[in-house]
């Protein structure tokens, strides 16, 4: 119907052309109509095809949907044979059955063809519908209608017929088991093997056969016998490898299942009667195996099986006698009696051995596998559109095994050698090759190629469509393309014509080829990396022997949009403001818009997000919140391109308050403790630095105490020996801190007796401390026990009211260990050289913390102590502290000492500031001069020329030492030192001053370090010498690095810059990144080393700027050199490096510019290796090392001739 409508709707112009052709033929042949009717029709067809081809392109049919090669139908369901083809005009369909035309009208309306395809639908399929079917799809072209004054003439020109593969249709069936099969009983000896046959009924297609026994008779679809001793061959017969008594109580039934019909048939039952004789153990014996010779097809699945009987049950293994079994494509069943190889390949051919073995022997069976294949395509013909007069050459090529093939060619479904196919002397067949020379429109047809061997065939349709079509540009370029520089652009020009047009491009009447231009097979022109020189008009040309077509387009190349100032990553505390800065440049003819995106979404600049109206390149976020964190993109865009820069906003705050997760309390022992566990709940983007665990007690409800821990710190001491060499001595320092490591989440806490504890935890990061965690719900209570310690800071002194007053530090209630607590003070006289008597004791109750010894004798030597004592609940006896108290010595009526340490001296000079001193200890007879107890020693060192301002004091030297090291002596000076003792209230007189020189040392920090950004990639540094040189300054060292927020990775440290000029006070630090923050440190150097601490500044370099135009002066010249001088300070934008371009002014003008060395911190450049008496062009170039360079005006410089002295202050 669609084809008919298409024929009715042909262009009226075609109809008139055809009418004219008809009338010319009609008049010319009026008298000879009967003789020349065939000639008239032939000429009419030719003219019709020729004129109509210009306005419509016919396409012969192609089968795109066809049925499978075999279809089995269920008579209870509809049968469908699909067939669909494409072509222009729309194809019509017919079918053949068993080689004869299939007439749907004779099928009593049981069979219908769908309206939009050739698909057949059988509503009540019957057995008579079985047979071989084939679909034919045909289209024709050339129907015309003439006006009413003429007879209606319809001419149909068949373009071709495509045919589907043949399909064999057969009806599904499943017969019954023979009615003569009755239940049977088989007698078999215990341990013997047994075979039970299954006589399967007739079935189409082949059914599934399985066995069931009485243990799972209700499960008809499950495996019949789940027992490795019982196996089934490929024909459905059941094998017992060895029979056991348990098999006697079961009824075995053979079942067949038709999955097509969803039907199951059950055979008769078989029951075993076991003869209870002693089983005979025997070696394996093959009961059944796959055929000894197997032929399988490539790509299919190969199944091999061997069943071995025997007692004990045999084990089965497989091997390939020559080669290996493919590991990835092979599987074995659970009992390993079946080998399955998928996707079979030629190399899988060979001999496979199955081996059944037990402890009594083995049996082996060999299966020879041959792998063949049905034909498969290696050269499949394709559809051909071709112009008249050209040659068709088609190869139909397939591989197979065996290689003997039969090749058949058809035209419109009819063998070419058949008489029904018109003879064509230009057509030639040579086995798998079809050639048609000098084709005409009568050669238009659908051709078929069929290649077959003993295992199958491959078959395909392809059309030859003979046409004459001048070029048409079906998808040409648009009128204008705007592209930014550096991009690739594709100008489309896809054309059609018969023969296929040749496409080429022109610009300014010149054919474009090679270089940055490339032409695709479709005719599309690609221009890579466009620039301003690519602007212009481009013309696409498509041509063949029937004509040509052109299409013009204009290419307009624009300046690329670039981000100039990229936004920096920011770290902002919650509640503060964040400002991103971003600027861009674009082509002046395009509108530039700068927008901001957060996490891929365009910001609307409302509420807290503000786009500055004065500075549209700035984005301000007010009162930053955690939700504002993320990735921000500055997008500068025009109509045709964009550039983006990304920055990260990290919102930080104090950590969330952590939580105490568990407390394990042990309060019943004399050494109570608690294990506290906690967990963090978020660091708010600033990592946790440490925790503090705090507790309060029933004695200090509102006071929280941080729990200290002991930690070790490893370091090295630099020891300088007397021979001048340095050695590093490892040192471990144990210190206490309340900072618990961030990766720690529990702590064992020692508790005091007779106390109630609760805990909380606080987290710290770089922003600050979190709120304390909720107070622990569980309270840790401890029992009473004796005090752990005695009072601290026990001392005795003389006052106006008491010659001997004993004092101590009060012990807080948490240290009492029981509710009833007091101090015991003991004292006695202890003159030197006599045996002291017993201690006199006195109880003192808190809060009293001092006791005046009654009737004390002036200047008498006393021994005294203070003890902690308690009485536990329910006990009558008092208990003393665990530790014994220290017995102290005091003199009643204590006064200033007169003792001077003897023999104070320098023991070692370790380095420029480290001096080791020694002295003699006091003698017993010196106690009267000491007038008390030596608390320690104090040493003072100082410069002899300035003792007051350079005085260093080393105090708190323990009283039992006679050696001490001073680490901060003035270096590189004449130094004096003395020593004195310290008692509880007084310092004694100093010893005589000893004098000694110290060595040169490391200098102090440089002073007044400052810096100024210089150009866009430099920093100009200035500084003053150290106040404390500590020796002779021999130079300076500069270190620097780019720094950023902690959210990004900082640059690596740059190599140190060494300045060996002690008078140097400035330096230009160049080759830096524009608009980047740098940390710079400067240290002075002596022969000993660098400054003890560096002077540090942080500066940001300027944004990228091209240097201003420099000027220079030629200061002197010689026969082979000249020197230029310049002053960067007079330039508006100085450069960070300078060099000279120069060349000889030769007559031919062929000399090329050369470059001198580049300088950064110098203001002179020497140009040498020149020729005497020659004139040179010199240009000073100022660069920033990144963005660009600026050249000075050129100057002419003439070198001196030989024999002349060099000239000073030469200018031109």
PDB file of C-alpha atoms in Angstrom, residues 1014-1015 1107-1113 1124-1138 1159-1164 1181-1183:
ATOM      1  CA  UNK A1014      59.811  44.140  42.563  1.00  0.00           C
ATOM      2  CA  UNK A1015      58.201  43.714  39.119  1.00  0.00           C
ATOM      3  CA  UNK A1107      58.494  45.376  32.245  1.00  0.00           C
ATOM      4  CA  UNK A1108      58.750  48.969  31.061  1.00  0.00           C
ATOM      5  CA  UNK A1109      61.043  49.953  28.210  1.00  0.00           C
ATOM      6  CA  UNK A1110      64.631  50.086  29.552  1.00  0.00           C
ATOM      7  CA  UNK A1111      67.443  52.522  28.702  1.00  0.00           C
ATOM      8  CA  UNK A1112      71.193  51.994  28.901  1.00  0.00           C
ATOM      9  CA  UNK A1113      74.552  53.716  28.506  1.00  0.00           C
ATOM     10  CA  UNK A1124      76.745  48.782  29.183  1.00  0.00           C
ATOM     11  CA  UNK A1125      75.221  50.175  32.385  1.00  0.00           C
ATOM     12  CA  UNK A1126      71.557  50.662  33.315  1.00  0.00           C
ATOM     13  CA  UNK A1127      69.446  51.713  36.307  1.00  0.00           C
ATOM     14  CA  UNK A1128      66.299  49.609  36.954  1.00  0.00           C
ATOM     15  CA  UNK A1129      65.105  52.039  39.654  1.00  0.00           C
ATOM     16  CA  UNK A1130      64.106  54.635  37.073  1.00  0.00           C
ATOM     17  CA  UNK A1131      61.797  52.174  35.293  1.00  0.00           C
ATOM     18  CA  UNK A1132      58.075  52.293  36.107  1.00  0.00           C
ATOM     19  CA  UNK A1133      57.957  48.492  35.989  1.00  0.00           C
ATOM     20  CA  UNK A1134      61.498  47.137  36.353  1.00  0.00           C
ATOM     21  CA  UNK A1135      62.529  43.751  35.043  1.00  0.00           C
ATOM     22  CA  UNK A1136      63.778  40.924  37.164  1.00  0.00           C
ATOM     23  CA  UNK A1137      66.494  39.942  34.676  1.00  0.00           C
ATOM     24  CA  UNK A1138      68.371  41.736  31.887  1.00  0.00           C
ATOM     25  CA  UNK A1159      71.857  39.406  35.216  1.00  0.00           C
ATOM     26  CA  UNK A1160      69.438  40.058  38.061  1.00  0.00           C
ATOM     27  CA  UNK A1161      71.313  41.900  40.813  1.00  0.00           C
ATOM     28  CA  UNK A1162      73.998  43.586  38.680  1.00  0.00           C
ATOM     29  CA  UNK A1163      73.640  46.824  36.726  1.00  0.00           C
ATOM     30  CA  UNK A1164      76.399  46.211  34.211  1.00  0.00           C
ATOM     31  CA  UNK A1181      66.155  43.438  27.019  1.00  0.00           C
ATOM     32  CA  UNK A1182      64.238  43.600  30.324  1.00  0.00           C
ATOM     33  CA  UNK A1183      62.282  40.461  31.204  1.00  0.00           C
TER      34      UNK A1183
END
